[in-house]
mmCIF file of C-alpha atoms and ligand atoms in Angstrom:
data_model
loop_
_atom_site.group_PDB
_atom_site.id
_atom_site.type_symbol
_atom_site.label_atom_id
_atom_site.label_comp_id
_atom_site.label_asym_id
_atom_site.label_seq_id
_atom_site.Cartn_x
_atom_site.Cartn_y
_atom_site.Cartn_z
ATOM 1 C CA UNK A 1 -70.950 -27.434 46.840
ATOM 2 C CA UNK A 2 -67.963 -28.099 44.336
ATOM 3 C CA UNK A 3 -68.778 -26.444 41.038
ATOM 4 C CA UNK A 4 -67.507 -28.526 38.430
ATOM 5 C CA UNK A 5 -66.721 -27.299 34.923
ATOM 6 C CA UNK A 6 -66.968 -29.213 31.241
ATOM 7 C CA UNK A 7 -66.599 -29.378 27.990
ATOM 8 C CA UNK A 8 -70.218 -28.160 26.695
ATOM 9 C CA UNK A 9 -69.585 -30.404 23.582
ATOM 10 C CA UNK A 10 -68.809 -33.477 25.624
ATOM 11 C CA UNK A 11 -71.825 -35.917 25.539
ATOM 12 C CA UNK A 12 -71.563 -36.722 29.278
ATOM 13 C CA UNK A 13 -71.528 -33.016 30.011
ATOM 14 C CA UNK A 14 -74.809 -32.693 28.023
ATOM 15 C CA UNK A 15 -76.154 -35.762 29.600
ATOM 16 C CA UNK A 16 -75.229 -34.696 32.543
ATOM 17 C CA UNK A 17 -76.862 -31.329 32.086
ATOM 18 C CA UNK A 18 -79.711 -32.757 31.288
ATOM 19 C CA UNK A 19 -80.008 -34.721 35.072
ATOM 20 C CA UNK A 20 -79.671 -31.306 36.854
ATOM 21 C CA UNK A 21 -82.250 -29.891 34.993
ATOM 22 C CA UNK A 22 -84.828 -32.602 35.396
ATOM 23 C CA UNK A 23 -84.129 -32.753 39.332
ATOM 24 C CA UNK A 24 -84.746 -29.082 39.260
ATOM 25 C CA UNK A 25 -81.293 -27.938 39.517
ATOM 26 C CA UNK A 26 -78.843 -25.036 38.083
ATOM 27 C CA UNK A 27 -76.398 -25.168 35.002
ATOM 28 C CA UNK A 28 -74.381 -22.408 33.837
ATOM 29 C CA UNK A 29 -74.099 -22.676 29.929
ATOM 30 C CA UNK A 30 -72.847 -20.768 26.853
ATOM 31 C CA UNK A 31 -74.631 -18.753 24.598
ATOM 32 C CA UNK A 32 -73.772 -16.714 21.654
ATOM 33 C CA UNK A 33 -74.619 -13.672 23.543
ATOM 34 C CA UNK A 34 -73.178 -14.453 27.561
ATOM 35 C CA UNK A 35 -73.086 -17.439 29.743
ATOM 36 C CA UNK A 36 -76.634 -17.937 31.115
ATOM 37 C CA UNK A 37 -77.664 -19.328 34.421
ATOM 38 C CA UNK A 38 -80.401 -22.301 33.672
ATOM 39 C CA UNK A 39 -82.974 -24.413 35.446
ATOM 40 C CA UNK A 40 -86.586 -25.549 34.478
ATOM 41 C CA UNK A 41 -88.420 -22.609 33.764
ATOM 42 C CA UNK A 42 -91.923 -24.921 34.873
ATOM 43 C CA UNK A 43 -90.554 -25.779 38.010
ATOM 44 C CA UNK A 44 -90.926 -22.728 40.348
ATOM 45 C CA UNK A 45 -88.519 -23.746 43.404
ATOM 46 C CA UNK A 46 -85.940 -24.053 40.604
ATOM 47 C CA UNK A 47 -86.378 -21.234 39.567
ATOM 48 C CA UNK A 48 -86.429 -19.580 43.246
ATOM 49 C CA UNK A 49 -82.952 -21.050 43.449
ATOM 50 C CA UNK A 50 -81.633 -19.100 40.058
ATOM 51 C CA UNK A 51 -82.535 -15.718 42.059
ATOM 52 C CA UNK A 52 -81.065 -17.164 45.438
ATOM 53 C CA UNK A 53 -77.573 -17.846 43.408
ATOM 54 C CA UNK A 54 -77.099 -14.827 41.810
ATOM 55 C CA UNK A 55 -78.485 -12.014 44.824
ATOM 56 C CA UNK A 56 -81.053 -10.654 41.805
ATOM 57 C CA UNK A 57 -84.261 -8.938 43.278
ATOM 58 C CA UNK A 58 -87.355 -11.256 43.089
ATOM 59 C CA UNK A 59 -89.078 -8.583 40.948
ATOM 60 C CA UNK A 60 -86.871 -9.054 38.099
ATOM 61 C CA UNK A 61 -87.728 -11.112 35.175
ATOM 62 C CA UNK A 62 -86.127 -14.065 33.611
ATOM 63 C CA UNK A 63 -86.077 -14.896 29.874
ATOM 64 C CA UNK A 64 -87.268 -18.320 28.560
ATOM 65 C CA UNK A 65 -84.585 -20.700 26.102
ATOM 66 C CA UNK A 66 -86.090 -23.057 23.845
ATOM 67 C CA UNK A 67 -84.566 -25.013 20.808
ATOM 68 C CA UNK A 68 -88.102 -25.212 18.819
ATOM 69 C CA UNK A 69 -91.015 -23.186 18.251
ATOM 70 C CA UNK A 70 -93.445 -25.889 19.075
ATOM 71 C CA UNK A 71 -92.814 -26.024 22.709
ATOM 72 C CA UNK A 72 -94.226 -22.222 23.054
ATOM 73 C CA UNK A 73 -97.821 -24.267 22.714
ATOM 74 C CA UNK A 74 -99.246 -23.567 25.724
ATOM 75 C CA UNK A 75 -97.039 -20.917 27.432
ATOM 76 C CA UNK A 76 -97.231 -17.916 25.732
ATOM 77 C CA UNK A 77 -99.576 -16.586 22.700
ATOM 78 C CA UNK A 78 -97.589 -15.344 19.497
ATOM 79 C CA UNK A 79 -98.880 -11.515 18.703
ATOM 80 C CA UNK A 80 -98.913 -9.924 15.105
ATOM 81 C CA UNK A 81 -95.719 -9.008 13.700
ATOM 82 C CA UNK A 82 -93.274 -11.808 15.730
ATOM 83 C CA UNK A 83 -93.529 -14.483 13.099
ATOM 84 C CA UNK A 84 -91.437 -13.028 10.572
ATOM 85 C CA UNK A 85 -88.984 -11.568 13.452
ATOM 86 C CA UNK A 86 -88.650 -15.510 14.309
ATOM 87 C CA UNK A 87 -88.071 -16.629 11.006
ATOM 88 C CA UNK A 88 -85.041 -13.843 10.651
ATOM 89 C CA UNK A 89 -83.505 -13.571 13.804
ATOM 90 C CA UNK A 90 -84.456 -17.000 15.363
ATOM 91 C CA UNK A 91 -82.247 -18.760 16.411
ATOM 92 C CA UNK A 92 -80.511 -15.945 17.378
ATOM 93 C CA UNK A 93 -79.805 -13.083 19.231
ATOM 94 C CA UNK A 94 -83.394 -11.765 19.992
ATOM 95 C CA UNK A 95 -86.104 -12.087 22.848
ATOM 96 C CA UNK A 96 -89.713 -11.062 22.086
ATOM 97 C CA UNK A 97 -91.993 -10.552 24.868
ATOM 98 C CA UNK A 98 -94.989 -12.305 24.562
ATOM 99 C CA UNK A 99 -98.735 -12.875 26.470
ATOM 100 C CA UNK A 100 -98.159 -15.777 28.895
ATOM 101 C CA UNK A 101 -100.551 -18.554 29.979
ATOM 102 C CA UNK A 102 -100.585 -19.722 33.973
ATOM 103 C CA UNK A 103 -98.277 -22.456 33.039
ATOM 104 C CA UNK A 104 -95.424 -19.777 33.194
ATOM 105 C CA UNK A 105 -94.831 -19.779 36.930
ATOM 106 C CA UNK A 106 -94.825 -16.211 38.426
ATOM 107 C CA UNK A 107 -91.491 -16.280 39.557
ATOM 108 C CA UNK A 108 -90.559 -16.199 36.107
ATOM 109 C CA UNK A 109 -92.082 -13.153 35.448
ATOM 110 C CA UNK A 110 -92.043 -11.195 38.305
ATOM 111 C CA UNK A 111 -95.787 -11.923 38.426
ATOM 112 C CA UNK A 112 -96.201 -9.589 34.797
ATOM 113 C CA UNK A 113 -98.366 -10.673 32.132
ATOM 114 C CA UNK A 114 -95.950 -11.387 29.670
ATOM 115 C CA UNK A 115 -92.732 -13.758 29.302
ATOM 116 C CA UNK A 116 -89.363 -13.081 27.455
ATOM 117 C CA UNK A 117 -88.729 -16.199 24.911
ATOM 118 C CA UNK A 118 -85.377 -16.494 23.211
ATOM 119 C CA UNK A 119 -84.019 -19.487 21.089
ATOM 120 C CA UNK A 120 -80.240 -19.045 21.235
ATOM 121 C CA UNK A 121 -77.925 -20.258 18.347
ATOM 122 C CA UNK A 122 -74.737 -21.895 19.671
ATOM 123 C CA UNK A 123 -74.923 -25.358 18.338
ATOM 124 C CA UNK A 124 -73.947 -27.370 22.112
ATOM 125 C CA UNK A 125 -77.066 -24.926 23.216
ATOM 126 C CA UNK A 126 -79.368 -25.880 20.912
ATOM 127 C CA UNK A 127 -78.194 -29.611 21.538
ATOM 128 C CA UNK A 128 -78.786 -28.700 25.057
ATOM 129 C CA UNK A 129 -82.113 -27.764 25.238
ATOM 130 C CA UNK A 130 -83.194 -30.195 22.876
ATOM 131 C CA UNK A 131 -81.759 -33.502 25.179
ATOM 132 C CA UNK A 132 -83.572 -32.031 28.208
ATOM 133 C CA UNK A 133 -87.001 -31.114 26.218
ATOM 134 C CA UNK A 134 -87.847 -28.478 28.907
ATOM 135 C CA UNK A 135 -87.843 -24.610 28.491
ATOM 136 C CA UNK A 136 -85.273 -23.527 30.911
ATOM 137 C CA UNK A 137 -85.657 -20.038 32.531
ATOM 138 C CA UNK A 138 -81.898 -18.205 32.315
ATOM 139 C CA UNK A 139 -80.531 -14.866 33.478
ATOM 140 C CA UNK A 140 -76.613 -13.978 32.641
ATOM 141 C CA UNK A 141 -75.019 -16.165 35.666
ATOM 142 C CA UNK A 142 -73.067 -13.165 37.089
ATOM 143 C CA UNK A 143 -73.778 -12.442 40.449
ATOM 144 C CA UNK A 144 -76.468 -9.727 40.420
ATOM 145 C CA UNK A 145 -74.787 -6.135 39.679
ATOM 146 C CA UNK A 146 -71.188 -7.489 37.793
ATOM 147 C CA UNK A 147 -71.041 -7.071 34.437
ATOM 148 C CA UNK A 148 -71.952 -10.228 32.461
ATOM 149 C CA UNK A 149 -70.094 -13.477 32.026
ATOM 150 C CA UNK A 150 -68.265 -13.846 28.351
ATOM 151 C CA UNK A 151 -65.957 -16.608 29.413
ATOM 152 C CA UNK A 152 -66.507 -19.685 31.623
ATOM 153 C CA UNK A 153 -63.729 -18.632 33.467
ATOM 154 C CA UNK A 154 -66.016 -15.042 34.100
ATOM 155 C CA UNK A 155 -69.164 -18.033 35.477
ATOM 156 C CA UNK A 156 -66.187 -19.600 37.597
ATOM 157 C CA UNK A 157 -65.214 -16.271 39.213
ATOM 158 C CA UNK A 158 -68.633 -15.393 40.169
ATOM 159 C CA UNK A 159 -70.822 -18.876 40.581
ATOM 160 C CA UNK A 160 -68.050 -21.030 42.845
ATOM 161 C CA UNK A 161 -69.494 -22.980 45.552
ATOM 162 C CA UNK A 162 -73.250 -21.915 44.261
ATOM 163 C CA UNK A 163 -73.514 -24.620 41.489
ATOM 164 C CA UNK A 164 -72.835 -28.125 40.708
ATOM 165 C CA UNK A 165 -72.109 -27.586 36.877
ATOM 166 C CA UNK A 166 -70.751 -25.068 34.065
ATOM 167 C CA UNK A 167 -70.392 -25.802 30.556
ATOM 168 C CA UNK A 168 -67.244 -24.595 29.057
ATOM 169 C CA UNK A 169 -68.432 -23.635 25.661
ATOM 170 C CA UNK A 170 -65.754 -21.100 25.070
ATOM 171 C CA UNK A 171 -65.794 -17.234 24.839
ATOM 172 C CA UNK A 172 -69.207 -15.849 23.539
ATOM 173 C CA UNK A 173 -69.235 -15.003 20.113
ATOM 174 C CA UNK A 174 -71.799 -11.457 20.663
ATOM 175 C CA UNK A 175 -70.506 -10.837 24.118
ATOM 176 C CA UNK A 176 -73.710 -8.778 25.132
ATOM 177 C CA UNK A 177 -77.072 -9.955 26.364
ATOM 178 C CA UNK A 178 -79.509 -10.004 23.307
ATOM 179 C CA UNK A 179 -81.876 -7.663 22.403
ATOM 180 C CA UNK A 180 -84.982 -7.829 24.266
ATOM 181 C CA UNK A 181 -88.382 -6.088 21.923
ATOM 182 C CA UNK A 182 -91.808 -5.384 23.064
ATOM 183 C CA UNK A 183 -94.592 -6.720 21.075
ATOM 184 C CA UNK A 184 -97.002 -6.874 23.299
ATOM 185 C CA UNK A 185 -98.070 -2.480 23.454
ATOM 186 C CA UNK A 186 -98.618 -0.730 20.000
ATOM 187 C CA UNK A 187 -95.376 0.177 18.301
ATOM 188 C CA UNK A 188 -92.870 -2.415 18.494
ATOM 189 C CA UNK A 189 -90.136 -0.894 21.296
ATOM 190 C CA UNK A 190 -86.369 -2.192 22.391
ATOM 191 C CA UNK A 191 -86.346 -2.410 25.849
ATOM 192 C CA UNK A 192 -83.053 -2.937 25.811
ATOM 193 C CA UNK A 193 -80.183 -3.235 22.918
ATOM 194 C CA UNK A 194 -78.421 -5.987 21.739
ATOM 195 C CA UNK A 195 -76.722 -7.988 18.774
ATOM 196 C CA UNK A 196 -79.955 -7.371 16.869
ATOM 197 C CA UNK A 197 -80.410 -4.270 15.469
ATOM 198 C CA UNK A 198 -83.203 -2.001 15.341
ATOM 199 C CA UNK A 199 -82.060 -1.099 11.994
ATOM 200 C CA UNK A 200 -82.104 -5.267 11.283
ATOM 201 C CA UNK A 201 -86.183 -5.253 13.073
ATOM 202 C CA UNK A 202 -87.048 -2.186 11.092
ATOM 203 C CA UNK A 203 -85.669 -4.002 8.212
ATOM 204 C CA UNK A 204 -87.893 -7.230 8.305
ATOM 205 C CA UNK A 205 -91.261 -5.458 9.877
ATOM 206 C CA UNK A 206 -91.026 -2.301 7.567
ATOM 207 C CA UNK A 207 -91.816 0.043 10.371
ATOM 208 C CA UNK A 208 -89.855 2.547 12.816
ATOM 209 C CA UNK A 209 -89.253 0.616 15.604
ATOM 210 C CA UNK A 210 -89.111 2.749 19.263
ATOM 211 C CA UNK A 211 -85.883 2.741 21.402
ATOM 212 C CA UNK A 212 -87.111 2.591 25.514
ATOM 213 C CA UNK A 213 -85.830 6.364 26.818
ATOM 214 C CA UNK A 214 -83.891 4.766 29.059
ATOM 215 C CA UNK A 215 -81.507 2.620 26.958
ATOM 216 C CA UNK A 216 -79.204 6.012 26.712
ATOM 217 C CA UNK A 217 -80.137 7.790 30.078
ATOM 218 C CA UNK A 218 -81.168 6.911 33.281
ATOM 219 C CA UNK A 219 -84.209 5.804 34.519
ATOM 220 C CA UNK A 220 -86.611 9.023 35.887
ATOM 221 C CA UNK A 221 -87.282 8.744 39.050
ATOM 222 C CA UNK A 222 -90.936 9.203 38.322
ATOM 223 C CA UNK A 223 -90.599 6.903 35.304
ATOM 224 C CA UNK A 224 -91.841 3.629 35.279
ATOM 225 C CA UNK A 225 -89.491 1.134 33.936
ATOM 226 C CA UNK A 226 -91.008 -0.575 30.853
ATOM 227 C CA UNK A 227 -88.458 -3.809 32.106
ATOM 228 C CA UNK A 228 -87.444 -4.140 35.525
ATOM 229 C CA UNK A 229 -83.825 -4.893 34.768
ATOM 230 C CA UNK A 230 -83.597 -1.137 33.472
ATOM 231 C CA UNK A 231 -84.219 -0.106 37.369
ATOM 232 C CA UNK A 232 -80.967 -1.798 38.265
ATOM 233 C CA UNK A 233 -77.349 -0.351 38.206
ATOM 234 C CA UNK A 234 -76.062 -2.762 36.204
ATOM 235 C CA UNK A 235 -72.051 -3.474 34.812
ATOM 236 C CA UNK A 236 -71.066 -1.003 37.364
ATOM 237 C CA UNK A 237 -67.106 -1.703 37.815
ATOM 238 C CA UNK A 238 -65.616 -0.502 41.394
ATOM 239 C CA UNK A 239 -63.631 2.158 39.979
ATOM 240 C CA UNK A 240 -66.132 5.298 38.516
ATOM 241 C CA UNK A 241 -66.089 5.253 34.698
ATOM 242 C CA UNK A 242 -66.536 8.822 32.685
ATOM 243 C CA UNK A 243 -66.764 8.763 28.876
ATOM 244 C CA UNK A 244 -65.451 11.508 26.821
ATOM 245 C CA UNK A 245 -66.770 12.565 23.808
ATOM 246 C CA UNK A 246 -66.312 15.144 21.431
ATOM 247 C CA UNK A 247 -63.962 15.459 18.248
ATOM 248 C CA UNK A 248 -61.048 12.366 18.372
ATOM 249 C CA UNK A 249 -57.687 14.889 18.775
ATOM 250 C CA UNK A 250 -59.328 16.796 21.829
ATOM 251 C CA UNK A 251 -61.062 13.341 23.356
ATOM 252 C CA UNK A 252 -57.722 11.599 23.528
ATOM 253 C CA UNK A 253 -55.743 14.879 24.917
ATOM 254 C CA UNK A 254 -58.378 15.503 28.087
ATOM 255 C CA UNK A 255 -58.436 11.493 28.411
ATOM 256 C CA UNK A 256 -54.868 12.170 28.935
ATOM 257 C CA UNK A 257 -54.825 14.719 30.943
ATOM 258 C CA UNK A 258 -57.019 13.762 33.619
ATOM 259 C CA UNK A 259 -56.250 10.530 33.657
ATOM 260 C CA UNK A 260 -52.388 11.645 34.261
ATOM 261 C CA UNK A 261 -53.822 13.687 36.937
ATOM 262 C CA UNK A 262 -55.634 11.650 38.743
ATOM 263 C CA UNK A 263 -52.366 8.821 39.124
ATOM 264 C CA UNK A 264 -50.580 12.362 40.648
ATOM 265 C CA UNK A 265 -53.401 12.844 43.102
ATOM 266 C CA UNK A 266 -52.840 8.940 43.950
ATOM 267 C CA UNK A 267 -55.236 7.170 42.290
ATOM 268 C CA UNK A 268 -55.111 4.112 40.296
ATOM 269 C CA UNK A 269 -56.241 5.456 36.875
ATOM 270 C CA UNK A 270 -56.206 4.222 33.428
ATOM 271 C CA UNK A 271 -57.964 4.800 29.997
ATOM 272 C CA UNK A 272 -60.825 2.782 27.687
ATOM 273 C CA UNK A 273 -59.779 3.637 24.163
ATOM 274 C CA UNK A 274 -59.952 2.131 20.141
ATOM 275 C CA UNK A 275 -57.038 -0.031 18.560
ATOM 276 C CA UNK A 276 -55.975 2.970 16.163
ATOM 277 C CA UNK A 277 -55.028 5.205 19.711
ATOM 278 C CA UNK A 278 -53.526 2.790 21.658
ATOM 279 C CA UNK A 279 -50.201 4.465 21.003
ATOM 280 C CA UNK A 280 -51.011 7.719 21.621
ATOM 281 C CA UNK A 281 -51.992 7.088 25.129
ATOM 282 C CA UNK A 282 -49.562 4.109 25.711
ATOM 283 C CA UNK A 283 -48.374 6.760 28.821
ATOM 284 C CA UNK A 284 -51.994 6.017 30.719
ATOM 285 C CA UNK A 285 -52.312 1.843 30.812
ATOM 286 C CA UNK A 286 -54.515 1.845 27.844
ATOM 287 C CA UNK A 287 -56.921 -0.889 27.114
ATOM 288 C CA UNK A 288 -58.019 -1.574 23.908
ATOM 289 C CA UNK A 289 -61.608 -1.910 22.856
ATOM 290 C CA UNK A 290 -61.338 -3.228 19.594
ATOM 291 C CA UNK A 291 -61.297 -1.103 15.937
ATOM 292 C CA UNK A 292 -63.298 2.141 15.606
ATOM 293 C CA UNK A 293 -64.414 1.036 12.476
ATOM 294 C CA UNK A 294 -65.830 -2.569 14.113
ATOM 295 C CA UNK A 295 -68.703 -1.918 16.614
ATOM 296 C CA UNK A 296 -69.084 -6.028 16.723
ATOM 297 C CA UNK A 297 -65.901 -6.164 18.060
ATOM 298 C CA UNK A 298 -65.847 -3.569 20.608
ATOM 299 C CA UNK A 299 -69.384 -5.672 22.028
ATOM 300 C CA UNK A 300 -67.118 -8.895 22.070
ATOM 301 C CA UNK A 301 -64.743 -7.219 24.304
ATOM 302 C CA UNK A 302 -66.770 -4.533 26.440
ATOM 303 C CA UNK A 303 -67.528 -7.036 29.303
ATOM 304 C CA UNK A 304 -64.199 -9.036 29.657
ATOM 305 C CA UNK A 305 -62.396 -5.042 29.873
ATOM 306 C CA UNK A 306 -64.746 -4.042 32.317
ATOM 307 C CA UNK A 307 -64.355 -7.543 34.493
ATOM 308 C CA UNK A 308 -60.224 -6.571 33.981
ATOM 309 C CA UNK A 309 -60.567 -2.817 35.566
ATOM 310 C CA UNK A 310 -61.761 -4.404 39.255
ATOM 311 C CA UNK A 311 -58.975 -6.842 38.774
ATOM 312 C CA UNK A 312 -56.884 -4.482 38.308
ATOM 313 C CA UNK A 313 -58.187 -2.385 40.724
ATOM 314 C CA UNK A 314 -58.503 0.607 38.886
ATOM 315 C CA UNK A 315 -60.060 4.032 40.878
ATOM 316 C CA UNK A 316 -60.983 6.037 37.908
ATOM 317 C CA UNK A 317 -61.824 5.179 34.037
ATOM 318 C CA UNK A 318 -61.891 7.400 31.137
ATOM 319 C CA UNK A 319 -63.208 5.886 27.975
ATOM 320 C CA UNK A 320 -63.773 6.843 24.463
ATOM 321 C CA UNK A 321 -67.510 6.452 22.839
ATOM 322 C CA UNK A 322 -68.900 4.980 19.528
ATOM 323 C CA UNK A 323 -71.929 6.376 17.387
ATOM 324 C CA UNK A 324 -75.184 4.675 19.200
ATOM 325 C CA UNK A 325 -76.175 3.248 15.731
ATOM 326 C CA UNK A 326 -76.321 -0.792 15.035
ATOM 327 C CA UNK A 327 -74.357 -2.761 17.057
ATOM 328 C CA UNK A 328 -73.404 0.819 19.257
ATOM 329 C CA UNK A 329 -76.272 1.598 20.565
ATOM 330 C CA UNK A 330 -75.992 -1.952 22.715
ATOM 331 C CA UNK A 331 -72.621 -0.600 23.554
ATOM 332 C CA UNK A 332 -73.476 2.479 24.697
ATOM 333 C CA UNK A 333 -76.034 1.119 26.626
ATOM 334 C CA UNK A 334 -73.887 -0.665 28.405
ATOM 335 C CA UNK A 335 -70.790 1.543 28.867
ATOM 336 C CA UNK A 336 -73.146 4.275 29.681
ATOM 337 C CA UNK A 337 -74.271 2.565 32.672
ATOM 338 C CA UNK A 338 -71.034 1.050 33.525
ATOM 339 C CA UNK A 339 -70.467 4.686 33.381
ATOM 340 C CA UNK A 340 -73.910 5.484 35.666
ATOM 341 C CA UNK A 341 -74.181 8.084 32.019
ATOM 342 C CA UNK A 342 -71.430 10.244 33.207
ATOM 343 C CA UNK A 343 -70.499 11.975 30.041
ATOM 344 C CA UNK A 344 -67.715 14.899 29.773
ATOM 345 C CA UNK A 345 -67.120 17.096 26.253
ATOM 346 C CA UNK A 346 -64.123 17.345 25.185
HETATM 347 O O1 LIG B 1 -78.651 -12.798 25.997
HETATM 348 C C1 LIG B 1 -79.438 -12.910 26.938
HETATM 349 O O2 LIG B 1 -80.583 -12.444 26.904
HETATM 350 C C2 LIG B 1 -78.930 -13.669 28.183
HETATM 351 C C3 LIG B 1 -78.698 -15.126 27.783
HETATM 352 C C4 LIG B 1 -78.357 -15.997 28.958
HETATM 353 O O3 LIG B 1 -79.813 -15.624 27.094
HETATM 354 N N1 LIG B 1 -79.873 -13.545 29.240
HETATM 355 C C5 LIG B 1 -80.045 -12.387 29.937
HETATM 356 O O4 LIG B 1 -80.964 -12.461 30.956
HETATM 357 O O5 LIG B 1 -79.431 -11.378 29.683
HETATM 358 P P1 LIG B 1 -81.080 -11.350 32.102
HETATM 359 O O6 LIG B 1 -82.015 -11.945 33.086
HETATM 360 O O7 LIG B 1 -79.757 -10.976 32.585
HETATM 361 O O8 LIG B 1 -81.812 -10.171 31.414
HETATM 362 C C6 LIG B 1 -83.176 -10.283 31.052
HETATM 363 C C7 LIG B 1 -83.746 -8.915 30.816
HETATM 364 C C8 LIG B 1 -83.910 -8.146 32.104
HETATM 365 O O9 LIG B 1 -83.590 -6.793 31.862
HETATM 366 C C9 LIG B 1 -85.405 -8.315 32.411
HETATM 367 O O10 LIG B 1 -85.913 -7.242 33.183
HETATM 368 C C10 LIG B 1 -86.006 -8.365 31.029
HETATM 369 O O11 LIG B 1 -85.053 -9.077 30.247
HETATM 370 N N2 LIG B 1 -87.279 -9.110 30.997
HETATM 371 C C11 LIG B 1 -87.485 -10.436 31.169
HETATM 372 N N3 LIG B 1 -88.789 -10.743 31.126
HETATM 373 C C12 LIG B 1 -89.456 -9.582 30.918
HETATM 374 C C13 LIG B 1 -90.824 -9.222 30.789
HETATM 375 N N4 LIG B 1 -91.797 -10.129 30.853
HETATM 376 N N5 LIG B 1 -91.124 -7.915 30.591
HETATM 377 C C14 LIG B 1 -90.138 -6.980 30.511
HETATM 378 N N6 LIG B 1 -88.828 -7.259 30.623
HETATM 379 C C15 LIG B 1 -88.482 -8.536 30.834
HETATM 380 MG MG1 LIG B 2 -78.251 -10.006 33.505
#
C-alpha cells in the first residue's frame, strides 16, 4: 500500500480523510498531544485493522475523538464531577473514562465497561472530526512499543506501507499523550499523566485527586493494572536508559563519568541533560532536553530525543530528572519507563 502524506489544512486532504473513514479505513492525524492513528470507532473491523497496523495487544484499549459533546448521546453516560472537567479542559488535553453503552464495540474497549473520550484541540482536528461526523477510535500511530509519534515524519517512519493516508499537521504542540482520569471508581485517579495537571483537576473539582501507583514505578506483578496500557513496556529505546538523580554538581560529574566509561569499554554512549549543562558535558554527545526551569518544553522534546538515540544507535543513556510536579510528573512517567525506572543517586 503507498502511504501518502498531506497537508492536514488542505481541504482535499480533509475531504479525503473523511472517504477513508466512512469506508472504514485508517488515517494518521495530528493532535496537540501526538499523531493518532484513526478509523470509525462504530465500525468494529476498522477498528480490528488499527490493532493489526500497529502490533498492539487486542486487550488494550483505544480512546474515543469527538469534536462535540452531543455525539456522546448514546455511547457513554457522563458521571458526577466530568462536566466542569469538560468545560475547563475540553477541548483539550484530557480523556475521562466514562460508562459505555453496547454501541461502543468491544474491540474498543478491550471488552471493559467503560470508554476513554477525548475532544482534542488542534483546529485541522477539530475540522476533521467534524466533516466526517463519526467518533473515530485513535491510539498514538507508532508501532506498538516505540515511543510516540510528534512529527509526521515520526508516523512516516513507523506506518509506511500500512496506511493509505497521514495528515501533515506539523510537530505536536504537548508532545505527550494526554492525561487519561478515572471517574468512573470513588476518588477521581490519573491513570496516566499528561499535559493536564493534577494540580489543574484538583483545581476545578476542589478535591485531592489520586495518582495510579504505577505512573512512577512499575507495575507489581501481583498488581492489577487499573489501564491496560500501564502493563506494557512502553517508549523503551534500544539502548538501556538510567537516570541520575541527586544534587545538580554530583548528577552531571557521575553522568560523566560513566558515560566516558562506558565509550572506553566500547560502547556507543551518550548523555540526556537540560539546556543550562549542555556545556559542561559537551565531552559526552549531549542532547538537550529543553530549560530546567520549562517542564512544557522538556514534554515537547522527550519523544523526538528518544526516537534520535535508536537512530543514532546509542548502547547506553544517562539522563538527568525533573521534579514529578505539573507538567513533570508526565515526564517522568515517561522517561522512567523509557528508563524501565532504573534510577542511580548521585
Ligand atoms: O493523547 C492521546 O491520548 C493520544 C492521541 C492520539 O489522542 N492517544 C493515545 O492513545 O495516547 P493510546 O491508545 O496510545 O493510549 C490510550 C491509553 C492506554 O494506556 C489505554 O490502556 C488507556 O488509554 N485506556 C483506553 N481506554 C481505557 C479504559 N476504558 N479503561 C482504562 N484505560 C483505558
Ligand atoms: Mg500509545
Amino acid at each position: 500500500m503507498e502511504t501518502r502524506m498531506m497537508n492536514a489544512h488542505s481541504p482535499e486532504a480533509q475531504s479525503w480523510a473523511s472517504q477513508l473513514f466512512s469506508a472504514g479505513k485508517l488515517v494518521a492525524f495530528p493532535t496537540e498531544t501526538v499523531y493518532g492513528l484513526g478509523a470509525n470507532a462504530l465500525d468494529k473491523d476498522a477498528v480490528l485493522s488499527i490493532f493489526a497496523a500497529k502490533g498492539r495487544p487486542a486487550d488494550n484499549p483505544l480512546i474515543v475523538h469527538i469534536w462535540d459533546r452531543a455525539q456522546m448521546e448514546g455511547l457513554c453516560e457522563i458521571p458526577e464531577g466530568a462536566e466542569p472537567l469538560m468545560d475547563a479542559f475540553w477541548p483539550g488535553p484530557l480523556t475521562m473514562l466514562f460508562p459505555r453503552t453496547s454501541r461502543i464495540p468491544d474491540q474498543v474497549t478491550a471488552g471493559l465497561p467503560t470508554v476513554a473520550m477525548r475532544m482534542p484541540s488542534m483546529a485541522c482536528t477539530r475540522e476533521l472530526l467534524k466533516t466526517c461526523g463519526l467518533p473515530i477510535a485513535a491510539p498514538s500511530a507508532n508501532l506498538s512499543g516505540r515511543p510516540s509519534p510528534t512529527t509526521a515524519a515520526h508516523v512516516m517512519e513507523d506506518m509506511e506501507g500500512r496506511i493509505p493516508l497521514i495528515l501533515d499537521g506539523g510537530p505536536c504542540q504537548v508532545g505527550l499523550e494526554s492525561t487519561v482520569l478515572d471517574l468512573t471508581r470513588g476518588a477521581p485517579t490519573i491513570l496516566r499523566p499528561g499535559g493536564v495537571t493534577k494540580e489543574m483537576i484538583e483545581r476545578v473539582l476542589g478535591q485531592e485527586v489520586r495518582v495510579a501507583g504505577s505512573v512512577l514505578r512499575p507495575l507489581r506483578p501481583e498488581e492489577k493494572a487499573l489501564s491496560p496500557g500501564m502493563r506494557y513496556k512502553h517508549y523503551a529505546p534500544m539502548g538501556s536508559v538510567t537516570l541520575v538523580e541527586g544534587e545538580t554538581g554530583a548528577v552531571l560529574a557521575l553522568m560523566r563519568k560513566n558515560c566516558l566509561a562506558d565509550r572506553q569499554n566500547g560502547r556507543k554512549s551518550c548523555v540526556l541533560c537540560f539546556t543550562e549543562h549542555m556545556g559542561d558535558l559537551a565531552d559526552c554527545d549531549p542532547h538537550d532536553i529543553g530549560s530546567v526551569r520549562n517542564d512544557r518544553e522538556v514534554a515537547h522534546r522527550l519523544f523526538d530525543i528518544l526516537r534520535k538515540l535508536d537512530q543514532e544507535g546509542m548502547e547506553t543513556i544517562y539522563s538527568e530528572v525533573i521534579p514529578p510536579e505539573g507538567v513533570g510528573l508526565a515526564v517522568m512517567n515517561r522517561l522512567g519507563r523509557a528508563a524501565a525506572f532504573r534510577t542511580v543517586r548521585a
